Coordinates of C-alpha atoms and ligand atoms in Angstrom, one line a residue:
M1 CA 31.3 -30.9 21.5
M2 CA 33.0 -31.7 18.2
L3 CA 33.0 -35.4 19.2
W4 CA 29.3 -35.4 19.8
Y5 CA 28.7 -33.8 16.5
L6 CA 30.8 -36.5 14.8
V7 CA 28.9 -39.3 16.5
L8 CA 25.6 -37.8 15.5
C9 CA 26.7 -37.5 11.9
V10 CA 27.9 -41.1 11.7
S11 CA 24.8 -42.4 13.3
T12 CA 22.5 -40.6 10.9
V13 CA 24.5 -42.0 7.9
V14 CA 24.3 -45.5 9.3
A15 CA 20.7 -45.1 9.9
R16 CA 20.2 -43.8 6.4
N17 CA 22.1 -46.8 5.0
T18 CA 20.1 -49.3 6.9
S19 CA 16.8 -47.8 6.2
E20 CA 17.6 -47.7 2.5
G21 CA 18.7 -51.4 2.7
V22 CA 15.3 -52.3 4.2
Q23 CA 13.5 -50.5 1.5
D24 CA 15.4 -52.3 -1.2
D25 CA 14.7 -55.7 0.3
T26 CA 11.0 -55.5 0.7
Q27 CA 10.2 -53.3 -2.3
I28 CA 8.0 -50.6 -0.9
F29 CA 6.1 -49.1 -3.8
D30 CA 4.3 -45.8 -3.9
Y31 CA 2.2 -43.9 -6.4
Y32 CA 5.2 -42.9 -8.4
S33 CA 6.6 -46.4 -8.7
M34 CA 3.9 -47.1 -11.2
P35 CA 4.2 -46.0 -14.8
A36 CA 2.4 -42.7 -15.4
L37 CA -1.3 -43.2 -16.2
S38 CA -1.1 -40.9 -19.2
E39 CA 1.7 -39.0 -20.9
L40 CA 1.7 -36.8 -23.9
D41 CA 4.9 -36.0 -25.9
D42 CA 5.0 -32.4 -27.1
F43 CA 2.7 -32.2 -30.0
D44 CA 3.9 -29.0 -31.7
L45 CA 7.6 -29.8 -31.3
C46 CA 7.0 -33.2 -32.8
L47 CA 5.0 -32.0 -35.8
R48 CA 7.6 -29.4 -36.7
K49 CA 9.5 -31.9 -38.7
P50 CA 8.0 -32.6 -42.2
D51 CA 7.6 -36.4 -41.9
A52 CA 6.6 -36.5 -38.3
V53 CA 3.9 -38.9 -37.0
Y54 CA 2.1 -38.4 -33.7
C55 CA -0.1 -41.2 -32.4
I56 CA -2.5 -41.5 -29.5
V57 CA -2.5 -45.1 -28.1
D58 CA -4.1 -47.0 -25.3
M59 CA -2.3 -50.0 -23.9
V60 CA -2.8 -52.7 -21.3
L61 CA 0.0 -54.1 -19.2
L62 CA 0.6 -57.8 -19.2
E63 CA -0.4 -59.5 -16.0
D64 CA 2.6 -61.1 -14.3
D65 CA 4.0 -62.0 -10.9
T66 CA 6.3 -59.0 -10.6
P67 CA 5.7 -57.2 -7.2
L68 CA 5.1 -54.0 -9.1
Y69 CA 2.3 -55.5 -11.2
Q70 CA 0.8 -56.9 -8.0
F71 CA 1.0 -53.5 -6.4
I72 CA -0.7 -51.9 -9.4
K73 CA -3.4 -54.5 -9.4
N74 CA -4.1 -54.0 -5.7
F75 CA -4.0 -50.3 -6.1
S76 CA -6.6 -50.3 -8.9
S77 CA -8.9 -52.7 -7.1
S78 CA -11.4 -50.1 -6.0
P79 CA -12.7 -49.0 -9.5
Y80 CA -14.9 -46.2 -8.2
K81 CA -12.1 -44.3 -6.6
K82 CA -9.0 -45.2 -8.6
Y83 CA -8.1 -45.2 -12.2
M84 CA -7.1 -48.6 -13.7
H85 CA -3.4 -48.2 -13.5
S86 CA -2.7 -51.2 -15.7
K87 CA -4.3 -49.4 -18.6
L88 CA -2.1 -46.6 -19.9
H89 CA -2.6 -43.8 -22.3
R90 CA 0.1 -42.3 -24.3
G91 CA 0.6 -39.6 -27.0
V92 CA 3.8 -40.7 -28.7
C93 CA 5.9 -38.8 -31.2
A94 CA 6.2 -42.0 -33.1
S95 CA 8.6 -40.7 -35.7
Q96 CA 11.1 -39.4 -33.2
N97 CA 10.8 -42.0 -30.4
C98 CA 9.8 -45.1 -32.2
G99 CA 11.4 -44.6 -35.6
L100 CA 8.1 -44.8 -37.6
N101 CA 7.8 -43.1 -40.9
I102 CA 4.9 -41.4 -42.5
S103 CA 3.7 -44.6 -44.2
Y104 CA 2.4 -45.7 -40.7
A105 CA 0.2 -42.7 -40.4
N106 CA -2.9 -44.6 -41.3
A107 CA -3.2 -46.3 -37.9
S108 CA -3.3 -49.8 -39.4
E109 CA -2.4 -53.1 -37.9
S110 CA 1.3 -52.6 -38.6
T111 CA 1.3 -49.3 -36.8
A112 CA 0.0 -51.0 -33.7
V113 CA 2.5 -53.7 -33.9
A114 CA 5.4 -51.3 -34.3
L115 CA 4.3 -49.0 -31.5
K116 CA 3.7 -52.0 -29.2
E117 CA 7.2 -53.2 -29.6
C118 CA 8.6 -49.7 -29.1
L119 CA 6.5 -48.9 -25.9
N120 CA 7.0 -52.4 -24.5
T121 CA 10.7 -51.8 -24.7
S122 CA 10.6 -48.5 -22.8
I123 CA 8.1 -49.8 -20.2
H124 CA 10.3 -52.9 -19.8
Q125 CA 13.4 -50.9 -19.3
G126 CA 11.8 -48.4 -16.9
Y127 CA 9.6 -50.7 -14.8
G128 CA 10.2 -54.3 -15.7
L129 CA 6.6 -54.6 -17.0
Q130 CA 5.4 -55.7 -20.4
V131 CA 2.7 -54.4 -22.7
E132 CA 0.1 -57.0 -23.5
T133 CA -2.1 -55.2 -26.0
L134 CA -2.0 -51.8 -27.7
S135 CA -4.6 -50.1 -29.7
V136 CA -4.0 -46.9 -31.8
R137 CA -6.8 -44.4 -31.7
Y138 CA -5.4 -42.3 -34.5
C139 CA -2.2 -40.8 -35.8
K140 CA -1.6 -37.2 -36.9
T141 CA 0.8 -35.9 -39.4
K142 CA 1.8 -32.4 -40.3
A143 CA -0.3 -32.4 -43.5
D144 CA -3.4 -33.7 -41.7
S145 CA -6.1 -31.2 -41.6
L146 CA -9.9 -31.3 -41.8
P147 CA -11.1 -30.1 -45.3
I148 CA -13.8 -27.5 -45.4
D149 CA -16.9 -29.1 -46.9
A150 CA -20.3 -28.0 -48.3
L151 CA -22.0 -28.3 -44.9
D152 CA -19.4 -26.0 -43.4
L153 CA -20.0 -23.4 -46.0
T154 CA -23.8 -23.6 -45.9
I155 CA -24.0 -23.3 -42.1
G156 CA -21.3 -20.6 -42.1
A157 CA -23.3 -18.6 -44.6
I158 CA -26.6 -19.0 -42.6
L159 CA -24.9 -17.9 -39.4
L160 CA -23.2 -15.0 -41.1
A161 CA -26.5 -13.9 -42.6
L162 CA -28.0 -14.0 -39.1
L163 CA -25.2 -12.0 -37.7
L164 CA -25.5 -9.4 -40.4
V165 CA -29.3 -9.0 -39.8
N166 CA -28.5 -8.5 -36.1
L167 CA -25.9 -5.9 -36.9
G168 CA -28.0 -4.1 -39.5
C169 CA -31.0 -4.0 -37.2
S170 CA -29.0 -2.8 -34.2
A171 CA -27.3 -0.1 -36.3
Y172 CA -30.7 1.0 -37.6
H173 CA -32.0 1.4 -34.1
F174 CA -28.8 3.1 -33.0
F175 CA -28.9 5.8 -35.7
W176 CA -32.7 6.3 -35.9
P177 CA -33.8 5.7 -32.3
G178 CA -37.0 7.8 -32.8
E179 CA -39.4 5.3 -34.3
K180 CA -38.9 2.8 -31.6
D181 CA -41.8 0.4 -31.4
E182 CA -42.9 0.7 -35.0
G183 CA -41.4 -1.3 -37.7
N184 CA -41.6 -4.9 -38.5
K185 CA -42.1 -7.0 -35.4
Y186 CA -40.0 -9.9 -36.8
M187 CA -37.2 -7.5 -37.8
L188 CA -37.2 -6.0 -34.3
A189 CA -36.7 -9.4 -32.8
F190 CA -33.1 -9.4 -34.0
C191 CA -32.2 -6.1 -32.4
V192 CA -29.5 -6.2 -29.7
Q193 CA -31.0 -3.2 -27.8
K194 CA -34.5 -4.6 -27.8
N195 CA -33.4 -8.0 -26.6
W196 CA -31.1 -6.5 -23.9
K197 CA -34.1 -4.6 -22.6
A198 CA -36.2 -7.7 -22.6
L199 CA -33.5 -9.6 -20.8
K200 CA -33.1 -6.9 -18.1
H201 CA -36.7 -6.1 -17.4
G202 CA -38.6 -9.1 -18.7
G203 CA -40.1 -11.9 -16.8
S204 CA -40.3 -11.6 -13.0
A205 CA -36.6 -11.2 -12.4
E206 CA -37.3 -8.7 -9.7
G207 CA -39.2 -11.0 -7.5
G208 CA -42.9 -11.8 -7.6
L209 CA -44.5 -14.8 -6.1
F210 CA -41.6 -17.1 -6.8
K211 CA -38.7 -15.0 -5.7
C212 CA -37.1 -17.9 -3.9
F213 CA -36.6 -19.8 -7.2
Q214 CA -33.9 -17.3 -8.1
A215 CA -31.8 -18.4 -5.2
L216 CA -32.4 -22.1 -6.1
R217 CA -31.5 -21.4 -9.7
F218 CA -28.3 -19.6 -8.6
Y219 CA -27.0 -22.4 -6.4
T220 CA -28.0 -25.1 -8.8
M221 CA -26.2 -23.3 -11.6
V222 CA -23.0 -22.9 -9.5
M223 CA -23.0 -26.6 -8.7
I224 CA -23.6 -27.6 -12.3
L225 CA -20.8 -25.5 -13.6
G226 CA -18.5 -26.9 -11.0
L227 CA -19.5 -30.4 -11.8
H228 CA -18.9 -30.0 -15.5
S229 CA -15.4 -28.5 -14.9
M230 CA -14.7 -31.6 -12.8
I231 CA -16.0 -33.9 -15.4
F232 CA -13.6 -32.5 -18.0
I233 CA -10.6 -32.6 -15.7
G234 CA -11.3 -36.3 -15.1
Y235 CA -12.2 -37.0 -18.7
G236 CA -9.0 -35.8 -20.3
Y237 CA -5.4 -36.8 -19.7
T238 CA -4.3 -35.3 -16.4
A239 CA -0.7 -35.1 -15.3
N240 CA -1.7 -35.7 -11.6
P241 CA -4.5 -38.3 -11.5
E242 CA -3.6 -38.8 -7.8
F243 CA -5.3 -35.5 -7.1
I244 CA -8.5 -36.7 -8.7
E245 CA -8.4 -40.1 -6.9
E246 CA -8.0 -38.4 -3.6
S247 CA -10.8 -36.0 -4.2
Y248 CA -13.3 -38.8 -3.6
D249 CA -12.2 -38.7 0.1
D250 CA -12.6 -35.0 0.4
F251 CA -16.1 -34.0 1.6
F252 CA -16.4 -30.8 -0.5
K253 CA -15.0 -32.3 -3.7
A254 CA -17.2 -35.3 -3.3
L255 CA -20.1 -32.9 -3.1
L256 CA -19.2 -31.6 -6.5
F257 CA -18.7 -35.0 -8.0
N258 CA -22.2 -35.9 -6.9
A259 CA -23.7 -32.6 -8.0
R260 CA -25.8 -34.2 -10.7
V261 CA -28.3 -35.1 -8.1
I262 CA -29.0 -31.4 -7.8
V263 CA -30.3 -31.3 -11.3
Q264 CA -33.5 -32.6 -9.9
I265 CA -34.1 -29.1 -8.6
F266 CA -34.5 -28.0 -12.2
F267 CA -37.0 -30.7 -12.9
V268 CA -39.1 -29.8 -9.8
M269 CA -39.0 -26.1 -10.6
G270 CA -39.8 -26.7 -14.3
G271 CA -42.7 -29.0 -13.6
F272 CA -44.1 -26.8 -10.9
L273 CA -44.0 -23.6 -13.0
M274 CA -45.4 -25.4 -16.0
A275 CA -48.4 -26.6 -14.0
Y276 CA -48.8 -23.2 -12.4
K277 CA -48.7 -21.4 -15.8
M278 CA -51.2 -23.8 -17.2
L279 CA -53.6 -23.2 -14.3
V280 CA -53.3 -19.5 -14.7
Y281 CA -53.8 -19.8 -18.4
A282 CA -56.9 -22.0 -17.9
E283 CA -58.6 -19.3 -15.8
T284 CA -58.9 -16.9 -18.7
H285 CA -58.7 -19.2 -21.7
P286 CA -60.6 -22.3 -22.8
F287 CA -58.4 -25.2 -21.9
T288 CA -58.9 -28.2 -24.1
L289 CA -56.8 -31.2 -25.1
K290 CA -55.5 -29.2 -28.0
T291 CA -53.7 -26.9 -25.6
V292 CA -51.2 -29.5 -24.6
P293 CA -49.6 -30.1 -28.1
M294 CA -49.7 -26.4 -28.6
A295 CA -47.7 -25.9 -25.4
L296 CA -45.2 -28.5 -26.6
V297 CA -44.8 -26.8 -30.0
N298 CA -44.4 -23.5 -28.2
R299 CA -41.6 -24.9 -26.0
W300 CA -39.9 -26.5 -29.1
L301 CA -39.9 -23.2 -31.0
R302 CA -38.5 -21.4 -28.0
L303 CA -35.6 -23.8 -27.5
M304 CA -34.7 -24.8 -31.1
P305 CA -33.0 -21.7 -32.5
A306 CA -30.4 -21.6 -29.8
V307 CA -29.9 -25.4 -29.9
L308 CA -29.5 -25.2 -33.7
V309 CA -26.9 -22.5 -33.6
V310 CA -24.8 -24.3 -31.0
M311 CA -25.2 -27.6 -32.9
G312 CA -24.4 -26.0 -36.2
L313 CA -21.2 -24.5 -34.9
A314 CA -20.1 -27.8 -33.2
M315 CA -20.5 -29.8 -36.4
T316 CA -18.9 -27.3 -38.7
W317 CA -16.6 -24.5 -37.6
V318 CA -15.5 -25.3 -34.0
P319 CA -13.3 -28.3 -35.2
H320 CA -11.4 -25.9 -37.5
L321 CA -10.5 -23.6 -34.7
G322 CA -7.6 -25.4 -33.2
S323 CA -5.5 -28.5 -33.1
G324 CA -3.7 -30.7 -30.6
P325 CA -3.0 -34.2 -29.5
M326 CA -6.5 -34.6 -28.0
W327 CA -8.4 -32.4 -30.4
D328 CA -9.6 -35.2 -32.6
A329 CA -10.6 -37.3 -29.6
V330 CA -12.8 -34.6 -28.2
V331 CA -13.7 -31.9 -30.7
K332 CA -13.6 -33.8 -34.0
R333 CA -15.5 -36.7 -32.3
E334 CA -18.2 -34.3 -31.3
R335 CA -18.4 -33.1 -34.9
D336 CA -18.9 -36.6 -36.2
M337 CA -21.4 -37.5 -33.5
C338 CA -23.4 -34.3 -34.3
R339 CA -23.3 -35.0 -38.1
S340 CA -24.8 -38.4 -37.6
N341 CA -27.1 -37.9 -34.6
W342 CA -28.3 -34.3 -34.8
W343 CA -31.9 -35.3 -35.2
Q344 CA -31.9 -36.7 -31.6
L345 CA -31.6 -33.2 -30.4
V346 CA -34.0 -31.7 -32.9
I347 CA -36.8 -34.0 -31.5
L348 CA -35.6 -33.0 -28.0
M349 CA -35.3 -36.6 -26.9
P350 CA -31.6 -37.3 -26.7
N351 CA -31.9 -39.2 -23.4
L352 CA -33.7 -42.0 -25.2
F353 CA -30.5 -42.9 -27.1
P354 CA -27.1 -44.2 -26.0
F355 CA -25.2 -41.5 -24.1
E356 CA -21.8 -42.2 -25.7
H357 CA -23.1 -41.3 -29.2
L358 CA -25.0 -38.1 -28.3
C359 CA -24.4 -34.9 -30.1
L360 CA -23.7 -32.3 -27.4
P361 CA -24.1 -34.6 -24.4
Q362 CA -24.4 -31.5 -22.2
A363 CA -27.8 -30.8 -23.9
W364 CA -29.4 -33.9 -22.7
Ligands
NAG401 C1 26.6 -47.4 3.2 O1 26.4 -48.4 2.2 C2 27.4 -48.4 1.2 C3 27.0 -49.5 0.2 O2 25.7 -49.6 0.0 C4 28.7 -48.8 1.8 O3 29.8 -48.8 0.9 C5 29.0 -47.8 2.9 O4 30.2 -48.1 3.6 C6 27.9 -47.6 3.9 N1 28.2 -46.6 4.8 C7 28.1 -46.7 6.1 C8 28.4 -45.6 7.0 O5 27.7 -47.8 6.6
NAG402 C1 -3.7 -53.5 -1.0 O1 -4.1 -52.1 -0.8 C2 -4.6 -51.8 0.5 C3 -5.0 -50.3 0.5 O2 -5.3 -49.9 -0.8 C4 -3.5 -52.1 1.5 O3 -4.0 -51.8 2.8 C5 -3.1 -53.5 1.4 O4 -2.0 -53.8 2.3 C6 -2.6 -53.8 0.0 N1 -2.3 -55.3 -0.1 C7 -1.1 -55.7 -0.6 C8 -0.9 -57.2 -0.7 O5 -0.3 -54.9 -1.1
NAG403 C1 8.9 -46.7 -44.0 O1 9.5 -47.7 -43.3 C2 9.3 -49.0 -43.9 C3 9.8 -50.1 -42.9 O2 10.5 -49.5 -41.9 C4 9.9 -49.0 -45.2 O3 9.7 -50.3 -45.8 C5 9.3 -47.9 -46.1 O4 9.9 -47.9 -47.3 C6 9.4 -46.6 -45.4 N1 8.7 -45.6 -46.2 C7 9.1 -44.4 -46.4 C8 8.2 -43.5 -47.2 O5 10.2 -44.0 -46.0
NAG404 C1 -4.7 -44.5 -45.8 O1 -5.9 -45.3 -46.1 C2 -6.7 -44.8 -47.1 C3 -7.9 -45.7 -47.2 O2 -8.2 -46.4 -46.0 C4 -6.0 -44.6 -48.4 O3 -6.9 -44.1 -49.3 C5 -4.8 -43.8 -48.2 O4 -4.0 -43.7 -49.4 C6 -3.9 -44.4 -47.1 N1 -2.8 -43.4 -46.9 C7 -1.6 -43.9 -46.7 C8 -0.5 -42.8 -46.4 O5 -1.2 -45.0 -46.7
NAG405 C1 8.7 -56.7 -24.1 O1 10.1 -56.5 -24.1 C2 10.9 -57.4 -23.4 C3 12.3 -56.9 -23.4 O2 12.7 -56.4 -24.6 C4 10.7 -58.8 -24.0 O3 11.5 -59.7 -23.2 C5 9.3 -59.2 -24.0 O4 9.1 -60.4 -24.6 C6 8.4 -58.1 -24.6 N1 7.0 -58.5 -24.4 C7 6.1 -58.4 -25.3 C8 4.7 -58.8 -24.9 O5 6.3 -58.1 -26.4

């Protein structure tokens, strides 16, 4: 018995030895042989030191004949399903890991050169690969913060005033509920109670001729929310990009990735209801050419207040609400886009302009 046990042990060890030997000879790579697609050093720990510099960089690996590079190239060769693994993204605590001092914080040419040398060294040590080009998106220091400007104050004051009118009117209604439907019609439009009632009982939420639309709206909305969550996972720096790449082969996740097709349902419903409403309107009112622009103006007035509030917040106060390595790349970028391209949304035609420069792309 003992002898058999010994033989078994020895044979497994030999087998292990030989299989390892084979692996070493033919260089079998897997996902984790490649350098991580994106990696962020700890932002808060880094910026605790007074002279710290934290930089966000993108770099491209130098094409060479090493088996690993060939593996990476082959792996990234289906661009729809795989990330480009020869293009790496890093958030580097440059002061700690690369010895840069605060004079490099301007993200100039010398910053890029210094960081390239530093990252090339670590990539070369870890993987035998080299960095061909490196670009610095921006660097953050401890003192770096967005100043509050005149636009911030103006929009803040307007929004605060709106909020106060809301509160005042709601309180008035709460304490003197008697005179309900009297009073200034425009004043009443700001009451929480009145709007809540309209939201609950207004329209044909309980059914009517187009009851089935509620179900369509529900499913469309679920898909669209799911899709947008997926977009943001894929858009940021993920620790496990493999999961996203494999999602394309999963039927249900692929369904979500392609959910934008489902937005057509909204167009069909919107167009149908608009035509229906116009026909009903035309039965009781004179319907002339002038009605069409009036309908457009009506729609504009209905959408614009909400759009303006969201846009106002995005270009003023939202960027002040946090910080982080990717904060400037996402939130501050949106602020800058909105400050220059807000008018595209105000004329409600954002989809005539380049998508990358839209303010609030979700509002297309
Ligand atoms: C396993 O390999 C090592 C060196 O790689 C060697 O020293 C050792 O003797 C081997 N063991 C067996 C059981 O072959
Ligand atoms: C390239 O990748 C495919 C699968 O992605 C694999 O089947 C093929 O063997 C790879 N070719 C080389 C030379 O590694
Ligand atoms: C930063 O480093 C550069 C070169 O490494 C040096 O010339 C410069 O004086 C340093 N600046 C500060 C503020 O330490
Ligand atoms: C960064 O550049 C701006 C102008 O481009 C300059 O005004 C500022 O002094 C520079 N800051 C440092 C730390 O070099
Ligand atoms: C990267 O680093 C290695 C090792 O230090 C060096 O041999 C190589 O020339 C460097 N490559 C580039 C593009 O700087």
